[in-house]
Short mmCIF file of C-alpha atoms in Angstrom, two decimals:
data_model
loop_
_atom_site.label_atom_id
_atom_site.label_comp_id
_atom_site.label_asym_id
_atom_site.label_seq_id
_atom_site.Cartn_x
_atom_site.Cartn_y
_atom_site.Cartn_z
CA UNK A 952 3.34 17.20 26.66
CA UNK A 953 3.53 20.98 27.24
CA UNK A 954 0.32 22.98 27.62
CA UNK A 955 -3.07 21.69 26.99
CA UNK A 956 -6.24 23.61 26.78
CA UNK A 957 -9.82 22.60 25.66
CA UNK A 958 -12.20 25.29 24.74
CA UNK A 959 -15.47 24.19 25.06
CA UNK A 960 -18.71 24.23 27.19
CA UNK A 961 -20.16 21.89 29.59
CA UNK A 962 -23.18 20.39 28.09
CA UNK A 963 -21.45 19.85 24.72
CA UNK A 964 -21.05 16.15 23.90
CA UNK A 965 -18.48 17.02 21.24
CA UNK A 966 -16.37 18.70 23.70
CA UNK A 967 -16.85 15.80 26.30
CA UNK A 968 -15.14 13.56 23.71
CA UNK A 969 -11.85 15.74 23.93
CA UNK A 970 -11.91 16.00 27.46
CA UNK A 971 -12.54 11.88 27.92
CA UNK A 972 -9.65 11.38 25.44
CA UNK A 973 -7.26 13.46 27.40
CA UNK A 974 -8.32 11.94 30.84
CA UNK A 975 -7.49 8.22 29.11
CA UNK A 976 -4.17 9.58 28.45
CA UNK A 977 -3.97 10.99 31.94
CA UNK A 978 -3.16 14.32 30.26
CA UNK A 979 -3.44 17.56 32.44
CA UNK A 980 -5.29 20.24 30.77
CA UNK A 981 -7.20 23.49 31.32
CA UNK A 982 -10.69 23.69 30.43
CA UNK A 983 -12.06 27.24 29.14
CA UNK A 984 -15.47 27.78 28.99
CA UNK A 985 -16.70 29.19 25.94
CA UNK A 986 -19.64 31.60 26.34
CA UNK A 987 -20.48 31.49 22.91
CA UNK A 988 -22.71 34.57 22.72
CA UNK A 989 -20.37 36.35 21.68
CA UNK A 990 -17.91 33.95 20.54
CA UNK A 991 -14.50 34.62 22.10
CA UNK A 992 -11.59 36.00 20.11
CA UNK A 993 -9.79 32.85 20.93
CA UNK A 994 -12.47 30.69 19.42
CA UNK A 995 -12.65 32.79 16.33
CA UNK A 996 -8.89 32.75 15.72
CA UNK A 997 -8.73 29.16 16.71
CA UNK A 998 -11.37 27.60 14.37
CA UNK A 999 -11.93 30.42 11.62
CA UNK A 1000 -13.69 27.87 9.41
CA UNK A 1001 -16.45 26.57 11.57
CA UNK A 1002 -16.05 28.96 14.65
CA UNK A 1003 -17.26 25.91 16.78
CA UNK A 1004 -16.32 24.37 19.93
CA UNK A 1005 -14.52 21.97 20.95
CA UNK A 1006 -10.99 23.37 20.12
CA UNK A 1007 -7.87 21.59 21.43
CA UNK A 1008 -5.09 24.04 21.98
CA UNK A 1009 -1.64 22.15 22.33
CA UNK A 1010 1.13 24.27 22.78
CA UNK A 1011 -0.88 27.08 21.37
CA UNK A 1012 -1.62 25.08 17.97
CA UNK A 1013 -5.35 24.49 17.47
CA UNK A 1014 -6.86 21.07 16.57
CA UNK A 1015 -10.65 21.27 15.37
CA UNK A 1016 -13.58 18.87 14.95
CA UNK A 1017 -14.18 16.50 18.08
CA UNK A 1018 -13.36 13.04 16.27
CA UNK A 1019 -10.21 14.45 14.73
CA UNK A 1020 -9.02 15.92 18.16
CA UNK A 1021 -9.59 12.25 19.84
CA UNK A 1022 -7.40 10.79 17.04
CA UNK A 1023 -4.85 13.58 17.45
CA UNK A 1024 -4.64 12.87 21.09
CA UNK A 1025 -4.05 9.24 20.40
CA UNK A 1026 -1.33 9.97 18.03
CA UNK A 1027 0.28 12.79 20.25
CA UNK A 1028 0.11 10.88 23.49
CA UNK A 1029 1.26 7.43 22.14
CA UNK A 1030 2.38 6.26 25.62
CA UNK A 1031 -0.99 6.32 27.00
CA UNK A 1032 -3.62 3.53 26.62
CA UNK A 1033 -4.66 3.21 22.66
CA UNK A 1034 -8.04 4.98 21.78
CA UNK A 1035 -8.06 3.35 18.37
CA UNK A 1036 -7.82 -0.36 17.99
CA UNK A 1037 -4.84 -1.51 16.84
CA UNK A 1038 -5.81 -3.96 14.08
CA UNK A 1039 -6.59 -2.02 10.75
CA UNK A 1040 -9.91 -3.68 10.17
CA UNK A 1041 -11.06 -3.05 13.61
CA UNK A 1042 -10.19 0.54 13.12
CA UNK A 1043 -11.93 0.93 10.10
CA UNK A 1044 -15.11 -0.62 11.76
CA UNK A 1045 -14.77 1.90 14.65
CA UNK A 1046 -14.32 4.81 12.21
CA UNK A 1047 -17.26 3.48 10.25
CA UNK A 1048 -19.61 3.55 13.17
CA UNK A 1049 -18.36 6.61 14.69
CA UNK A 1050 -19.12 8.56 11.31
CA UNK A 1051 -22.50 6.81 11.32
CA UNK A 1052 -23.30 8.31 14.67
CA UNK A 1053 -22.36 11.67 13.63
CA UNK A 1054 -23.70 11.84 10.23
CA UNK A 1055 -26.75 9.72 10.66
CA UNK A 1056 -27.84 8.80 14.13
CA UNK A 1057 -27.26 12.15 16.15
CA UNK A 1058 -29.15 14.47 13.58
CA UNK A 1059 -32.27 12.45 14.49
CA UNK A 1060 -31.61 12.66 18.00
CA UNK A 1061 -31.27 16.16 17.89
CA UNK A 1062 -34.44 16.51 15.84
CA UNK A 1063 -36.60 14.94 18.49
CA UNK A 1064 -36.72 18.00 20.75
CA UNK A 1065 -36.88 20.50 17.95
CA UNK A 1066 -39.29 18.56 15.33
CA UNK A 1067 -41.95 20.67 13.78
CA UNK A 1068 -45.09 18.79 14.21
CA UNK A 1069 -46.05 15.27 15.56
CA UNK A 1070 -45.33 13.44 12.39
CA UNK A 1071 -41.60 14.82 11.96
CA UNK A 1072 -41.35 13.80 15.89
CA UNK A 1073 -42.44 10.25 15.34
CA UNK A 1074 -40.29 9.89 12.21
CA UNK A 1075 -37.12 11.05 14.26
CA UNK A 1076 -37.90 8.84 17.32
CA UNK A 1077 -38.24 5.93 14.67
CA UNK A 1078 -34.71 6.81 13.09
CA UNK A 1079 -33.13 7.11 16.55
CA UNK A 1080 -34.68 3.62 17.64
CA UNK A 1081 -33.73 1.77 14.46
CA UNK A 1082 -30.27 3.43 14.60
CA UNK A 1083 -29.66 2.42 18.36
CA UNK A 1084 -30.66 -1.20 17.16
CA UNK A 1085 -27.70 -0.99 14.56
CA UNK A 1086 -25.38 0.19 17.48
CA UNK A 1087 -26.41 -2.61 19.44
CA UNK A 1088 -25.46 -5.37 16.70
CA UNK A 1089 -22.32 -3.23 16.25
CA UNK A 1090 -21.45 -3.56 19.92
CA UNK A 1091 -21.93 -7.41 19.75
CA UNK A 1092 -19.57 -7.73 16.90
CA UNK A 1093 -16.97 -5.10 17.94
CA UNK A 1094 -16.86 -5.77 21.65
CA UNK A 1095 -16.26 -9.59 21.14
CA UNK A 1096 -18.02 -10.22 24.46
CA UNK A 1097 -15.90 -7.75 26.16
CA UNK A 1098 -16.83 -4.52 28.23
CA UNK A 1099 -16.65 -2.02 25.59
CA UNK A 1100 -16.87 -1.26 21.92
CA UNK A 1101 -12.99 -1.40 21.80
CA UNK A 1102 -12.54 -4.33 24.19
CA UNK A 1103 -11.34 -3.99 27.81
CA UNK A 1104 -11.23 -0.26 27.93
CA UNK A 1105 -12.70 2.79 26.40
CA UNK A 1106 -11.72 3.41 22.70
CA UNK A 1107 -12.91 5.67 19.60
CA UNK A 1108 -16.52 4.20 19.31
CA UNK A 1109 -17.11 4.32 22.98
CA UNK A 1110 -16.17 7.92 23.02
CA UNK A 1111 -18.21 8.63 19.88
CA UNK A 1112 -21.63 7.09 21.15
CA UNK A 1113 -20.99 7.48 24.99
CA UNK A 1114 -20.64 11.33 24.80
CA UNK A 1115 -24.44 11.47 23.88
CA UNK A 1116 -25.61 9.27 26.85
CA UNK A 1117 -26.35 12.37 28.98
CA UNK A 1118 -28.55 13.89 25.98
CA UNK A 1119 -29.96 10.47 25.45
CA UNK A 1120 -31.32 10.28 29.03
CA UNK A 1121 -32.62 13.99 28.80
CA UNK A 1122 -34.56 13.16 25.56
CA UNK A 1123 -35.81 10.07 27.21
CA UNK A 1124 -37.15 12.22 30.06
CA UNK A 1125 -38.32 15.12 27.94
CA UNK A 1126 -39.99 13.34 25.15
CA UNK A 1127 -41.28 10.32 26.97
CA UNK A 1128 -39.47 7.82 24.89
CA UNK A 1129 -37.30 4.82 25.52
CA UNK A 1130 -34.18 4.80 23.71
CA UNK A 1131 -31.91 2.70 25.85
CA UNK A 1132 -34.55 -0.12 26.49
CA UNK A 1133 -33.14 -3.13 28.25
CA UNK A 1134 -35.61 -5.21 26.26
CA UNK A 1135 -34.41 -4.24 22.88
CA UNK A 1136 -30.81 -3.19 23.36
CA UNK A 1137 -29.54 -5.13 26.48
CA UNK A 1138 -25.83 -4.89 25.64
CA UNK A 1139 -25.91 -1.10 25.25
CA UNK A 1140 -27.84 -0.74 28.45
CA UNK A 1141 -24.95 -2.49 30.24
CA UNK A 1142 -22.31 -0.63 28.16
CA UNK A 1143 -23.70 2.47 29.15
CA UNK A 1144 -23.58 1.75 32.70
CA UNK A 1145 -19.68 0.87 32.51
CA UNK A 1146 -18.97 3.79 30.38
CA UNK A 1147 -20.69 6.30 32.92
CA UNK A 1148 -18.94 4.83 35.75
CA UNK A 1149 -15.41 4.75 34.15
CA UNK A 1150 -13.08 7.43 35.96
CA UNK A 1151 -12.17 9.00 32.54
CA UNK A 1152 -15.99 9.97 32.21
CA UNK A 1153 -17.32 10.34 35.39
CA UNK A 1154 -16.21 13.88 36.10
CA UNK A 1155 -17.20 15.23 32.51
CA UNK A 1156 -20.49 13.54 32.26
CA UNK A 1157 -23.14 16.11 33.17
CA UNK A 1158 -26.14 15.07 35.46
CA UNK A 1159 -29.40 14.56 33.54
CA UNK A 1160 -31.25 17.02 35.59
CA UNK A 1161 -28.65 19.78 34.89
CA UNK A 1162 -29.06 18.97 31.03
CA UNK A 1163 -32.80 19.05 31.28
CA UNK A 1164 -32.64 22.51 33.06
CA UNK A 1165 -30.15 23.80 30.29
CA UNK A 1166 -32.42 22.35 27.47
CA UNK A 1167 -35.53 23.73 28.99
CA UNK A 1168 -33.85 27.49 29.03
CA UNK A 1169 -32.29 26.90 25.62
CA UNK A 1170 -35.00 25.33 23.54
CA UNK A 1171 -38.25 26.14 25.23
CA UNK A 1172 -39.54 29.52 24.69
CA UNK A 1173 -40.45 31.33 28.09
CA UNK A 1174 -44.15 31.42 29.10
CA UNK A 1175 -45.72 34.64 28.52
CA UNK B 1045 -1.94 -9.22 1.14
CA UNK B 1046 -4.67 -11.61 -0.22
CA UNK B 1047 -7.59 -10.78 -2.51
CA UNK B 1048 -8.54 -7.20 -3.12
CA UNK B 1049 -11.77 -5.86 -4.97
CA UNK B 1050 -13.05 -2.64 -5.23
CA UNK B 1051 -16.74 -2.09 -5.87
CA UNK B 1052 -17.26 1.15 -7.68
CA UNK B 1053 -18.08 2.79 -10.79
CA UNK B 1054 -15.68 4.78 -13.11
CA UNK B 1055 -17.23 8.35 -12.93
CA UNK B 1056 -17.42 8.27 -8.94
CA UNK B 1057 -14.85 10.56 -7.38
CA UNK B 1058 -15.26 8.64 -4.03
CA UNK B 1059 -14.23 5.27 -5.80
CA UNK B 1060 -11.18 6.82 -7.26
CA UNK B 1061 -10.03 7.61 -3.75
CA UNK B 1062 -9.68 3.89 -3.05
CA UNK B 1063 -8.37 3.11 -6.20
CA UNK B 1064 -5.65 5.78 -6.09
CA UNK B 1065 -4.72 4.54 -2.48
CA UNK B 1066 -4.24 1.01 -3.58
CA UNK B 1067 -2.13 2.32 -6.70
CA UNK B 1068 0.08 4.33 -4.15
CA UNK B 1069 0.65 1.13 -2.40
CA UNK B 1070 1.14 -1.07 -5.49
CA UNK B 1071 -1.61 -3.26 -4.50
CA UNK B 1072 -3.17 -5.44 -7.43
CA UNK B 1073 -6.82 -5.45 -7.11
CA UNK B 1074 -10.04 -6.34 -9.24
CA UNK B 1075 -12.23 -3.27 -10.09
CA UNK B 1076 -15.93 -4.49 -10.11
CA UNK B 1077 -18.20 -2.11 -12.05
CA UNK B 1078 -21.48 -1.50 -9.98
CA UNK B 1079 -24.32 -1.11 -12.19
CA UNK B 1080 -26.26 0.67 -9.28
CA UNK B 1081 -29.69 0.20 -10.86
CA UNK B 1082 -30.51 -2.09 -9.72
CA UNK B 1083 -27.99 -2.36 -7.07
CA UNK B 1084 -25.98 -5.63 -6.97
CA UNK B 1085 -26.42 -8.17 -4.19
CA UNK B 1086 -22.80 -7.77 -3.53
CA UNK B 1087 -23.18 -4.08 -2.62
CA UNK B 1088 -26.32 -4.60 -0.75
CA UNK B 1089 -24.54 -7.29 1.32
CA UNK B 1090 -21.41 -5.50 1.79
CA UNK B 1091 -22.61 -2.01 2.62
CA UNK B 1092 -26.17 -2.71 4.15
CA UNK B 1093 -26.09 0.64 6.05
CA UNK B 1094 -25.63 3.10 3.23
CA UNK B 1095 -25.65 0.82 0.22
CA UNK B 1096 -23.27 3.18 -1.48
CA UNK B 1097 -19.90 2.69 -3.68
CA UNK B 1098 -17.10 2.50 -2.87
CA UNK B 1099 -16.87 -0.75 -1.26
CA UNK B 1100 -13.17 -2.20 -0.62
CA UNK B 1101 -13.40 -6.03 -0.18
CA UNK B 1102 -10.08 -7.25 1.39
CA UNK B 1103 -10.29 -11.09 1.82
CA UNK B 1104 -13.90 -10.79 1.52
CA UNK B 1105 -14.18 -8.34 4.49
CA UNK B 1106 -15.90 -5.14 3.37
CA UNK B 1107 -14.61 -1.61 4.20
CA UNK B 1108 -16.91 1.27 3.47
CA UNK B 1109 -16.84 5.18 3.06
CA UNK B 1110 -14.07 6.36 0.93
CA UNK B 1111 -11.83 8.15 3.38
CA UNK B 1112 -12.19 5.36 5.94
CA UNK B 1113 -11.10 3.07 3.09
CA UNK B 1114 -8.07 5.08 2.32
CA UNK B 1115 -6.99 5.01 6.06
CA UNK B 1116 -7.63 1.39 6.09
CA UNK B 1117 -5.49 0.84 3.01
CA UNK B 1118 -2.65 3.03 4.55
CA UNK B 1119 -2.90 0.86 7.66
CA UNK B 1120 -3.14 -2.50 6.07
CA UNK B 1121 -0.36 -1.82 3.67
CA UNK B 1122 2.44 -0.45 6.10
CA UNK B 1123 5.14 -1.24 3.83
CA UNK B 1124 4.10 1.09 0.96
CA UNK B 1125 4.56 5.02 1.18
CA UNK B 1126 2.61 6.46 3.88
CA UNK B 1127 -0.41 8.28 2.82
CA UNK B 1128 -1.17 9.88 6.17
CA UNK B 1129 1.52 12.16 7.37
CA UNK B 1130 3.64 10.76 10.22
CA UNK B 1131 3.56 13.89 12.41
CA UNK B 1132 0.36 13.92 14.65
CA UNK B 1133 -0.24 17.67 13.98
CA UNK B 1134 0.07 17.43 10.31
CA UNK B 1135 -2.19 14.23 10.21
CA UNK B 1136 -5.02 16.19 12.17
CA UNK B 1137 -4.62 19.31 9.75
CA UNK B 1138 -5.01 16.50 6.60
CA UNK B 1139 -8.20 15.06 8.34
CA UNK B 1140 -9.45 18.48 9.00
CA UNK B 1141 -9.32 19.93 5.47
CA UNK B 1142 -10.31 16.41 3.96
CA UNK B 1143 -13.46 16.69 6.17
CA UNK B 1144 -13.93 20.20 5.09
CA UNK B 1145 -13.90 19.11 1.48
CA UNK B 1146 -16.62 16.39 2.04
CA UNK B 1147 -18.97 18.12 4.22
CA UNK B 1148 -18.64 21.76 2.96
CA UNK B 1149 -16.98 22.29 -0.21
CA UNK B 1150 -18.21 19.26 -2.48
CA UNK B 1151 -21.86 19.64 -1.60
CA UNK B 1152 -21.62 23.33 -3.19
CA UNK B 1153 -19.45 21.97 -6.31
CA UNK B 1154 -22.46 19.42 -6.81
CA UNK B 1155 -25.11 21.94 -6.15
CA UNK B 1156 -23.89 24.08 -9.36
CA UNK B 1157 -25.36 21.53 -11.92
CA UNK B 1158 -28.51 20.90 -9.99
CA UNK B 1159 -29.28 24.28 -8.64
CA UNK B 1160 -33.01 25.34 -8.90
CA UNK B 1161 -32.72 28.89 -10.23
CA UNK B 1162 -30.18 31.42 -10.84
CA UNK B 1163 -29.89 32.76 -7.48
CA UNK B 1164 -29.09 29.27 -5.98
CA UNK B 1165 -26.68 28.67 -8.68
CA UNK B 1166 -24.74 31.95 -8.14
CA UNK B 1167 -24.72 31.06 -4.27
CA UNK B 1168 -23.25 27.65 -5.11
CA UNK B 1169 -20.44 29.08 -7.41
CA UNK B 1170 -19.71 31.79 -4.68
CA UNK B 1171 -19.31 28.71 -2.04
CA UNK B 1172 -17.15 26.75 -4.33
CA UNK B 1173 -15.00 29.85 -5.06
CA UNK B 1174 -14.43 30.88 -1.60
CA UNK B 1175 -13.71 27.16 -0.67
CA UNK B 1176 -11.16 26.77 -2.91
CA UNK B 1177 -9.46 30.03 -1.80
CA UNK B 1178 -9.29 28.45 1.54
CA UNK B 1179 -8.03 25.41 0.14
CA UNK B 1180 -5.05 27.41 -1.59
CA UNK B 1181 -4.07 28.79 1.73
CA UNK B 1182 -4.11 25.35 3.37
CA UNK B 1183 -1.99 24.14 0.47
CA UNK B 1184 0.59 26.72 1.05
CA UNK B 1185 0.57 25.69 4.72
CA UNK B 1186 0.54 22.22 4.61
CA UNK B 1187 3.09 21.60 1.33
CA UNK B 1188 5.64 23.65 3.00
CA UNK B 1189 6.91 24.52 -0.55
CA UNK B 1190 6.84 21.03 -1.81
CA UNK B 1191 4.88 19.30 -4.59
CA UNK B 1192 1.70 18.05 -2.77
CA UNK B 1193 -0.30 18.70 0.40
CA UNK B 1194 1.59 15.89 1.99
CA UNK B 1195 5.02 16.99 0.87
CA UNK B 1196 6.95 15.15 -1.73
CA UNK B 1197 4.40 12.49 -2.63
CA UNK B 1198 0.53 12.15 -2.71
CA UNK B 1199 -1.26 11.72 0.55
CA UNK B 1200 -4.42 11.82 2.25
CA UNK B 1201 -5.70 15.51 1.42
CA UNK B 1202 -4.23 15.24 -2.22
CA UNK B 1203 -6.60 12.21 -2.65
CA UNK B 1204 -9.49 13.93 -0.88
CA UNK B 1205 -9.42 16.94 -3.04
CA UNK B 1206 -7.67 15.52 -6.28
CA UNK B 1207 -10.39 12.83 -6.83
CA UNK B 1208 -12.80 16.05 -7.70
CA UNK B 1209 -10.45 17.29 -10.32
CA UNK B 1210 -12.27 15.67 -13.12
CA UNK B 1211 -15.64 16.99 -11.89
CA UNK B 1212 -14.15 20.51 -11.45
CA UNK B 1213 -13.07 20.63 -15.05
CA UNK B 1214 -16.58 19.19 -16.07
CA UNK B 1215 -18.28 21.84 -14.08
CA UNK B 1216 -15.95 24.63 -15.37
CA UNK B 1217 -16.97 23.78 -18.86
CA UNK B 1218 -20.78 22.99 -18.43
CA UNK B 1219 -21.40 26.00 -16.13
CA UNK B 1220 -18.95 28.38 -17.75
CA UNK B 1221 -17.27 29.04 -14.42
CA UNK B 1222 -13.54 29.44 -13.56
CA UNK B 1223 -12.70 27.31 -10.33
CA UNK B 1224 -9.09 26.64 -10.54
CA UNK B 1225 -8.10 30.19 -11.75
CA UNK B 1226 -4.28 30.65 -12.12
CA UNK B 1227 -4.62 34.20 -11.14
CA UNK B 1228 -6.53 33.41 -7.76
CA UNK B 1229 -5.13 30.13 -6.82
CA UNK B 1230 -2.00 29.61 -8.55
CA UNK B 1231 -0.76 26.78 -6.22
CA UNK B 1232 -3.64 24.68 -6.67
CA UNK B 1233 -3.52 24.89 -10.44
CA UNK B 1234 0.07 23.70 -10.36
CA UNK B 1235 -0.76 20.87 -7.69
CA UNK B 1236 -3.64 19.68 -10.01
CA UNK B 1237 -1.38 19.33 -12.96
CA UNK B 1238 1.15 17.20 -11.07
CA UNK B 1239 -1.58 15.20 -9.21
CA UNK B 1240 -3.37 14.51 -12.52
CA UNK B 1241 0.08 13.28 -14.03
CA UNK B 1242 0.96 10.99 -11.08
CA UNK B 1243 1.42 7.41 -12.08
CA UNK B 1244 -1.20 6.27 -9.20
CA UNK B 1245 -3.85 8.80 -10.35
CA UNK B 1246 -3.22 8.72 -14.35
CA UNK B 1247 -5.08 5.47 -15.08
CA UNK B 1248 -8.16 6.37 -12.87
CA UNK B 1249 -8.59 9.90 -13.65
CA UNK B 1250 -11.64 9.95 -16.19
CA UNK B 1251 -11.13 12.11 -19.28
CA UNK B 1252 -13.39 15.57 -18.91
CA UNK B 1253 -15.04 14.74 -22.27
CA UNK B 1254 -16.25 11.44 -20.84
CA UNK B 1255 -17.39 12.83 -17.58
CA UNK B 1256 -19.36 15.75 -19.64
CA UNK B 1257 -21.16 13.12 -21.85
CA UNK B 1258 -22.09 11.02 -18.73
CA UNK B 1259 -23.36 14.21 -16.86
CA UNK B 1260 -25.38 15.17 -19.61
CA UNK B 1261 -26.98 11.79 -19.87
CA UNK B 1262 -27.55 11.76 -16.16
CA UNK B 1263 -28.55 15.14 -15.08
CA UNK B 1264 -29.92 16.99 -18.31
CA UNK B 1265 -33.63 16.01 -19.58
CA UNK B 1266 -33.55 14.46 -23.13
CA UNK B 1267 -34.91 17.36 -25.57
CA UNK B 1268 -38.45 16.50 -26.78
#
């Protein structure tokens, strides 16, 4: 399949999506750690519109935006296991929830750590909890009693939500909230364990302690 | 292909996407005009997460979000002309620019009419013009000298941008700006004419005068 590179950074959930998709296809790739500050020439040239990671470079041709990369990998490696469901309706539903996660749910998750004031923080937590409840219901419908959103193996929607598991655990510890609560979202709790244990995910899912250290250095001002 | 309904409203560019895709596939469908105020029971039940149009109902099963609907139609009517490019890389590029249009470009276009103050208005116009310039360059690369972004016939990216042509013309007239300027974006000017003249588009593209009357009634306060 030629030369494959992923331009990214280890803590980024979006970069993880590209890497999990390549792992699912058993594709060899080079992981290029982007330093971000300053942004590399390769990043600026590969993604001139957004200047953001991840970028997939396949035979030097760049593909940007994590969910577009995942779908590209599924299209370009047709011999591996399918990442998108084969049924058109299942595919539409997977895309719907993947877009919901990025457009509605994740912005609330990322707000928890950065919220200005207690009211904004409480509102963000409320949004995250009600969103995860919706995703629990979506899991019950999509998985049809199987292990993953996509059935027996990891697919598009599993990758879309699963890439945030490290940051969910980090947020739970740092903000003292329970997001993946076995009492309220038991299916997602079981799913999260299976997802993190999968061989395509294990090597790219950062340890929570490492993410906490990263978040503290990045988001919290040094004490004077 | 069973029963097909589109729940929408005639001035909505997003609804137009679903209708153009169905027209391209020569699919018969019922167009249900959603009144929005109050929202119909059918809309609330079909799209409980966003409560927004368009909704495609295919044998009573709802599909929401316009670009997901377009891709669903392409998947579910495989015998018609392809809406997505067949090459994986071309497909990724079409998805990239379609997402750019929705996430970055259209928000600026819709800001022009509603901008608070001259500074915000000028900034929105600047964003729209620089975005359309990027899309001119994308057209040159994607179309490879052919009539549409997708080649010889209308595809995903054509639908993504083309659905805004009525609103571009409306904004040009109401705000006194030139967005599709033959001097700066000659390829897009030619493309826009071909797009609007296509039989899949003609019947669903609202007349500019009708959109202006709609916009005046909706966005401008009545004179006292």
